[in-house]
XYZ file of C-alpha atoms in Angstrom:
479
model
C -30.430 23.016 -59.617
C -33.819 22.764 -61.245
C -36.065 25.760 -60.935
C -39.814 26.032 -61.203
C -40.859 26.651 -64.767
C -43.298 29.304 -63.626
C -40.424 31.456 -62.478
C -38.809 31.754 -65.854
C -38.826 34.548 -68.388
C -37.453 35.469 -71.805
C -34.767 37.910 -72.954
C -31.499 35.902 -73.378
C -28.947 37.935 -71.620
C -25.311 37.184 -71.038
C -26.003 34.135 -68.915
C -26.660 31.690 -71.667
C -24.989 33.594 -74.474
C -21.616 32.989 -73.067
C -22.388 29.375 -72.721
C -22.175 28.801 -69.019
C -21.021 25.272 -68.494
C -21.217 22.915 -65.598
C -19.235 20.551 -63.481
C -21.634 17.646 -63.772
C -25.209 16.955 -64.659
C -26.931 13.789 -65.720
C -30.193 11.963 -65.885
C -30.082 8.596 -64.166
C -32.431 5.665 -64.476
C -32.883 4.375 -60.974
C -35.825 1.983 -61.172
C -37.300 -0.305 -63.780
C -40.860 0.624 -64.751
C -43.564 -1.220 -62.882
C -46.999 -2.026 -64.205
C -48.373 0.930 -62.253
C -45.848 3.326 -63.759
C -46.582 1.991 -67.234
C -50.268 2.534 -66.648
C -49.530 6.031 -65.380
C -47.472 6.771 -68.460
C -50.280 5.649 -70.747
C -52.786 7.740 -68.803
C -50.489 10.764 -68.948
C -49.940 10.318 -72.680
C -53.691 10.020 -73.232
C -54.260 13.122 -71.133
C -51.665 15.117 -73.054
C -53.058 13.961 -76.394
C -56.596 14.774 -75.304
C -55.543 18.179 -74.044
C -53.785 18.950 -77.286
C -56.944 18.301 -79.292
C -59.368 19.929 -76.868
C -57.582 23.237 -76.481
C -56.550 25.835 -79.025
C -52.962 26.976 -78.644
C -52.101 30.598 -77.966
C -50.840 31.326 -81.481
C -53.803 29.649 -83.195
C -56.168 31.588 -80.956
C -54.371 34.802 -81.925
C -54.811 33.886 -85.594
C -58.553 33.307 -85.136
C -58.911 36.615 -83.322
C -57.058 38.370 -86.136
C -59.497 36.928 -88.668
C -62.393 38.210 -86.542
C -60.699 41.607 -86.263
C -60.352 41.667 -90.062
C -64.116 41.333 -90.475
C -64.989 43.864 -87.772
C -62.417 46.396 -88.997
C -63.614 46.123 -92.600
C -67.241 46.612 -91.524
C -66.335 49.698 -89.471
C -64.427 51.226 -92.395
C -67.418 50.622 -94.678
C -69.744 52.327 -92.166
C -67.372 55.311 -91.980
C -67.359 55.371 -95.776
C -71.171 55.597 -95.973
C -71.281 58.290 -93.293
C -68.668 60.284 -95.168
C -70.935 60.166 -98.232
C -73.853 61.369 -96.101
C -75.878 58.195 -96.435
C -78.024 56.737 -93.687
C -77.855 52.989 -93.095
C -80.995 52.221 -95.140
C -79.899 54.218 -98.163
C -76.378 52.821 -97.888
C -77.732 49.256 -98.011
C -79.924 50.119 -101.007
C -77.126 51.843 -102.943
C -74.192 49.638 -101.918
C -75.879 46.242 -101.529
C -79.259 45.976 -103.305
C -78.106 48.068 -106.287
C -74.540 46.818 -106.130
C -72.135 47.857 -108.882
C -68.569 46.567 -108.965
C -67.077 49.910 -110.031
C -68.844 52.090 -107.462
C -69.578 49.959 -104.371
C -67.019 48.841 -101.776
C -69.403 46.587 -99.863
C -68.005 43.629 -101.793
C -64.817 43.984 -99.718
C -66.946 43.392 -96.626
C -68.468 40.330 -98.314
C -65.026 38.938 -99.191
C -63.925 39.486 -95.597
C -67.051 37.671 -94.350
C -66.421 34.664 -96.619
C -62.810 34.592 -95.503
C -63.873 34.738 -91.853
C -66.318 31.832 -92.199
C -63.863 29.579 -94.039
C -60.863 30.257 -91.803
C -62.794 29.970 -88.543
C -64.440 26.719 -89.617
C -61.236 25.055 -90.786
C -58.722 26.452 -88.289
C -60.857 26.998 -85.165
C -63.521 24.302 -85.395
C -61.719 21.596 -87.388
C -58.148 22.484 -86.235
C -56.759 21.993 -89.742
C -52.956 21.556 -89.805
C -52.525 22.434 -93.492
C -52.130 25.953 -94.939
C -54.038 25.208 -98.142
C -57.301 26.903 -97.017
C -55.619 30.167 -96.067
C -53.593 29.955 -99.294
C -56.807 29.733 -101.336
C -58.548 32.567 -99.450
C -55.468 34.767 -99.704
C -55.016 34.131 -103.429
C -58.702 34.835 -104.139
C -58.816 37.938 -101.914
C -55.618 39.341 -103.408
C -56.792 38.818 -106.979
C -60.196 40.336 -106.197
C -58.690 43.400 -104.504
C -56.224 44.002 -107.351
C -59.007 43.846 -109.943
C -61.122 46.116 -107.722
C -58.348 48.693 -107.493
C -57.882 48.698 -111.276
C -61.558 48.927 -112.291
C -62.983 51.027 -109.438
C -64.420 54.443 -110.345
C -62.599 56.715 -107.897
C -64.540 59.777 -109.122
C -67.745 58.251 -107.730
C -67.165 58.867 -104.019
C -64.116 61.128 -103.770
C -63.354 59.622 -100.369
C -60.148 58.532 -98.680
C -61.997 55.328 -97.776
C -62.035 54.421 -101.466
C -58.298 53.906 -101.100
C -58.112 52.841 -97.472
C -60.561 49.918 -97.638
C -58.801 47.841 -100.332
C -55.325 48.622 -98.961
C -56.179 47.618 -95.396
C -57.996 44.503 -96.605
C -54.930 43.431 -98.560
C -52.593 44.077 -95.621
C -54.755 42.111 -93.171
C -55.058 39.175 -95.582
C -51.298 38.780 -95.833
C -50.737 39.258 -92.103
C -53.148 36.373 -91.500
C -51.280 34.192 -93.989
C -47.904 35.015 -92.473
C -49.083 34.323 -88.932
C -50.586 30.948 -89.796
C -47.969 29.649 -92.199
C -44.829 31.003 -90.508
C -45.808 30.957 -86.829
C -48.832 28.824 -85.921
C -48.312 25.688 -87.993
C -44.500 25.378 -87.536
C -44.836 25.734 -83.759
C -47.631 23.169 -83.556
C -45.655 20.706 -85.691
C -42.597 21.151 -83.473
C -44.666 20.680 -80.317
C -46.255 17.530 -81.748
C -42.840 16.064 -82.604
C -41.597 16.760 -79.092
C -44.682 15.141 -77.580
C -44.129 12.064 -79.722
C -40.478 11.861 -78.626
C -41.104 12.406 -74.916
C -41.574 8.678 -74.082
C -38.225 7.978 -75.770
C -36.507 10.762 -73.869
C -37.792 9.366 -70.585
C -36.347 5.964 -71.408
C -39.756 4.250 -71.433
C -40.540 5.306 -67.876
C -43.312 7.565 -66.736
C -43.349 11.202 -67.734
C -41.026 12.130 -64.914
C -37.303 11.644 -64.628
C -35.076 11.253 -61.618
C -32.012 13.429 -62.155
C -28.789 12.838 -60.321
C -25.753 15.070 -60.435
C -22.646 15.966 -58.502
C -22.347 19.524 -57.273
C -19.583 20.887 -55.113
C -18.519 17.420 -53.995
C -21.977 16.449 -52.716
C -24.544 14.215 -54.337
C -27.943 15.710 -55.024
C -31.184 14.257 -56.275
C -34.089 15.995 -57.915
C -37.464 14.817 -59.162
C -38.358 16.460 -62.447
C -42.054 16.210 -63.380
C -43.161 16.624 -66.970
C -45.119 19.762 -66.091
C -42.022 21.650 -64.998
C -39.033 21.630 -62.695
C -38.631 21.759 -58.962
C -35.735 22.996 -56.915
C -33.551 20.045 -55.937
C -33.015 19.125 -52.339
C -29.479 18.459 -51.226
C -28.542 15.290 -49.397
C -25.623 14.803 -47.049
C -22.273 13.839 -48.484
C -21.379 10.218 -47.927
C -17.974 9.683 -49.410
C -15.925 10.881 -52.336
C -15.873 7.374 -53.785
C -19.628 7.142 -53.620
C -20.027 10.490 -55.369
C -17.553 9.594 -58.094
C -19.304 6.284 -58.720
C -22.735 7.898 -58.865
C -21.482 10.568 -61.249
C -19.890 7.968 -63.557
C -23.005 5.769 -63.602
C -25.357 8.685 -64.184
C -23.171 10.032 -66.975
C -23.580 6.722 -68.828
C -27.345 6.871 -68.280
C -27.432 10.473 -69.468
C -25.764 9.620 -72.748
C -28.555 7.125 -73.465
C -31.025 10.021 -73.740
C -29.367 11.071 -76.991
C -28.983 9.062 -80.157
C -25.528 8.143 -81.395
C -25.937 10.590 -84.281
C -26.910 13.440 -81.968
C -24.048 12.743 -79.563
C -21.621 12.727 -82.486
C -23.117 15.960 -83.832
C -22.835 17.677 -80.456
C -19.244 16.479 -80.008
C -18.249 17.991 -83.355
C -20.085 21.216 -82.551
C -18.368 21.450 -79.156
C -14.964 21.047 -80.790
C -15.647 23.914 -83.206
C -17.188 25.980 -80.435
C -13.996 25.932 -78.373
C -12.088 27.554 -81.256
C -14.887 29.983 -82.134
C -15.115 31.175 -78.527
C -11.393 31.865 -78.369
C -11.551 33.726 -81.698
C -14.377 35.866 -80.324
C -12.178 36.718 -77.339
C -9.258 37.754 -79.555
C -11.433 39.588 -82.055
C -10.575 43.232 -82.712
C -12.805 46.077 -83.847
C -14.745 46.649 -80.624
C -16.144 50.126 -79.967
C -16.543 51.376 -76.409
C -20.091 52.393 -75.469
C -19.699 52.603 -71.676
C -16.551 53.162 -69.625
C -16.881 53.683 -65.892
C -14.067 51.786 -64.171
C -13.979 49.009 -63.299
C -16.779 48.213 -65.796
C -16.297 48.683 -69.527
C -18.870 47.749 -72.206
C -18.005 47.493 -75.909
C -19.905 46.480 -79.022
C -19.360 45.625 -82.651
C -21.407 44.434 -85.569
C -22.278 40.758 -85.255
C -20.328 38.420 -87.518
C -23.142 35.869 -87.447
C -26.205 38.004 -88.255
C -26.920 40.497 -91.052
C -28.152 42.956 -88.430
C -27.549 43.302 -84.727
C -24.524 43.641 -82.507
C -22.253 41.546 -80.349
C -21.487 42.855 -76.852
C -18.380 42.616 -74.710
C -18.056 43.277 -70.978
C -14.636 43.836 -69.399
C -14.127 44.196 -65.659
C -11.459 43.518 -63.036
C -12.502 41.312 -60.119
C -10.862 41.119 -56.661
C -10.583 37.315 -56.796
C -8.269 34.969 -58.663
C -9.015 33.779 -62.177
C -9.398 30.200 -60.930
C -11.870 31.225 -58.219
C -13.872 33.405 -60.610
C -14.055 30.646 -63.204
C -15.242 28.121 -60.648
C -18.070 30.515 -59.755
C -19.008 30.816 -63.418
C -18.625 27.144 -64.371
C -19.310 25.050 -61.290
C -22.133 27.161 -59.894
C -24.068 27.948 -63.048
C -27.305 26.866 -61.359
C -26.761 29.553 -58.694
C -26.275 32.402 -61.118
C -29.749 33.833 -60.543
C -28.761 34.384 -56.884
C -26.414 37.215 -57.832
C -27.281 38.113 -61.444
C -30.542 40.127 -61.619
C -30.642 39.843 -65.415
C -31.221 36.083 -65.150
C -34.468 34.479 -64.035
C -33.024 30.966 -63.785
C -30.145 28.845 -65.018
C -30.052 25.064 -64.852
C -28.104 22.124 -66.228
C -29.975 19.798 -68.545
C -27.334 17.242 -69.367
C -23.654 16.539 -68.894
C -22.034 15.101 -72.007
C -18.545 14.817 -70.500
C -16.444 16.611 -67.901
C -15.910 19.615 -70.210
C -19.180 19.706 -72.142
C -22.756 20.271 -71.012
C -26.161 21.514 -72.113
C -27.582 24.439 -70.141
C -31.072 25.924 -70.120
C -31.555 29.440 -68.804
C -33.897 32.374 -69.151
C -33.469 36.089 -68.766
C -35.562 38.846 -67.321
C -37.534 41.428 -69.245
C -35.488 44.364 -70.504
C -36.010 47.758 -72.096
C -38.680 48.729 -69.594
C -40.744 45.676 -70.496
C -40.500 46.201 -74.275
C -38.268 43.130 -74.545
C -40.089 40.188 -73.027
C -38.557 37.172 -71.358
C -36.461 34.807 -73.480
C -35.065 31.366 -72.796
C -32.045 29.634 -74.355
C -30.746 26.106 -74.679
C -26.971 26.287 -74.934
C -24.186 23.829 -75.639
C -21.272 24.697 -73.332
C -17.579 23.841 -73.332
C -14.721 24.801 -71.029
C -11.059 25.129 -71.915
C -7.770 26.322 -70.405
C -4.972 28.238 -72.110
C -1.461 29.224 -71.265
C -0.754 31.707 -68.458
C -3.681 30.418 -66.406
C -6.404 31.704 -68.721
C -9.646 29.744 -68.398
C -12.720 30.258 -70.530
C -16.085 28.767 -71.394
C -17.899 29.088 -74.707
C -21.498 28.531 -75.624
C -23.788 28.348 -78.636
C -27.482 27.566 -79.021
C -28.547 24.101 -80.127
C -31.808 22.381 -80.980
C -32.592 19.369 -78.827
C -35.678 17.520 -77.666
C -34.366 17.618 -74.098
C -36.015 21.004 -73.572
C -39.155 21.855 -75.577
C -40.251 25.451 -75.939
C -42.017 26.869 -72.912
C -45.251 28.850 -72.867
C -44.648 32.496 -72.063
C -41.080 32.553 -73.396
C -39.577 33.231 -76.771
C -36.782 30.809 -77.597
C -33.733 32.931 -78.411
C -30.575 31.931 -80.233
C -27.026 32.388 -78.967
C -24.265 32.681 -81.503
C -20.790 31.691 -80.268
C -19.956 33.647 -77.110
C -17.306 33.473 -74.438
C -16.576 34.080 -70.753
C -12.861 34.281 -69.974
C -11.060 34.690 -66.657
C -7.555 36.098 -67.176
C -5.050 36.361 -64.266
C -4.193 39.981 -63.451
C -1.831 40.043 -60.518
C -2.093 38.304 -57.137
C -5.682 37.608 -56.117
C -7.241 39.422 -59.069
C -8.359 38.739 -62.628
C -9.785 40.362 -65.700
C -13.167 38.921 -66.675
C -14.337 39.225 -70.276
C -17.944 38.309 -71.112
C -18.974 38.257 -74.803
C -22.608 38.015 -75.869
C -24.008 37.634 -79.388
C -27.687 36.770 -79.040
C -30.561 36.864 -81.483
C -33.544 37.401 -79.199
C -36.052 36.780 -82.024
C -39.380 38.558 -82.147
C -40.149 41.954 -83.613
C -38.109 44.313 -81.471
C -36.576 47.510 -82.951
C -32.790 47.440 -83.143
C -32.514 50.732 -81.264
C -34.491 49.298 -78.329
C -32.277 46.194 -78.254
C -29.078 48.261 -78.305
C -30.215 50.499 -75.455
C -31.395 47.510 -73.437
C -28.183 45.538 -73.971
C -26.004 48.458 -72.910
C -27.964 48.646 -69.666
C -27.927 44.859 -69.232
C -24.172 44.537 -69.688
C -23.534 47.448 -67.331
C -25.804 45.872 -64.719
C -24.049 42.537 -65.212
C -20.666 44.160 -64.586
C -21.896 45.776 -61.380
C -23.391 42.471 -60.214
C -20.118 40.656 -60.890
C -18.220 43.263 -58.883
C -20.563 42.967 -55.905
C -20.559 39.162 -55.993
C -16.771 38.942 -56.263
C -16.365 41.336 -53.354
C -18.685 39.197 -51.220
C -16.680 36.087 -52.115
C -13.393 37.787 -51.207
C -14.794 38.992 -47.903
C -16.420 35.653 -47.030
C -13.377 33.548 -47.856
C -10.899 35.971 -46.315
C -9.070 36.618 -49.567
C -6.541 39.401 -49.692
C -8.051 42.396 -51.505
C -6.544 42.933 -54.919
C -4.572 46.076 -55.451
């Protein structure tokens, strides 16, 4: 069920959007911590803490490189400016630096960029400052200086496009640096630090690894989950149904202890609302067809949960019963990557009860690589309706059970749905609704084109997988 973390990627496709749920998953405490394991936990914690302070994160490194680029870019523009005026380097230094005048020289913009570079690199690269006050001061000073420069500068002096380009580009770069640090770098580092502080609590006071135990397809499985990532579980032989039921019940109790009472209550309330929201999404009208090649039909409509973006709906008829199709979707969520090429991995994090679970999955790159890999943590519920209709809904949640992973952008799933609707003997209509905010700066047109392709590919994969199931299990082909 668990998959190596190195195999994952990022664009949340239908897999997690629809909230794939599970039959059972839990985390079980099997041994009391020994003195050796306690020592190992302390050593691991010390190692993690040391690593956090000895290495610069990817986003902070990008910020430092941007500050360096700011200085280099400003210097290059100033050199182009002097060449445009026909000045050699010596004369340019004499006129622009030694005989500096505020209204006719633009070298002061290079000086401001240099001061900004020194301050930001010292505080955020060398000292690893966690506060935005330094960048706030440098941005406020730089902005005020540039505005005054623009107002008082004598534009008749040089008659050059660089007279306009230098202050504008300096102002743009200053605010990009501020945005990156204040809105990206510091929030991510604070979130990572909180998760690191909570990790001993999540492991129940044991070492940084957890022994997971869950029931799958009637057989008991065990998996060892190290803190660095996940490994594929190894199956063990079935012993007896009673044994499996007892293990599942015990491990479910242990699993609930990983969450606080408040969080369990919050998730229970969210799951109750999610069941209704998923059904409403299924009954929603106003869909517009964007692809119709029987038996696969793809529709879209404006998202009801985001100011921009679309929700997507796949409709297809499968040659297996609704019950069999739903079991493939719900019970075998961890095997979805075997038949769905849009998914890199899908795994169960925690079983809350028989009809509610938390799933973590990641999707492949899309749009020819323009949309990078995304991962999603989804709360899942399953329900049944009249006439044999079965469906599962899902919505993204925030939980310390799965911290953000390097190399993946954490996407957000708004309420989605997968429904299996009986459609004659041995056949069903499958409806898959996706409303995902993939985050990041991706043009809407690219997302729309990619999602149309993704949903079409998903429909074809479902058809092929259902046909293999029907052939393998000797099911009568649906008419």
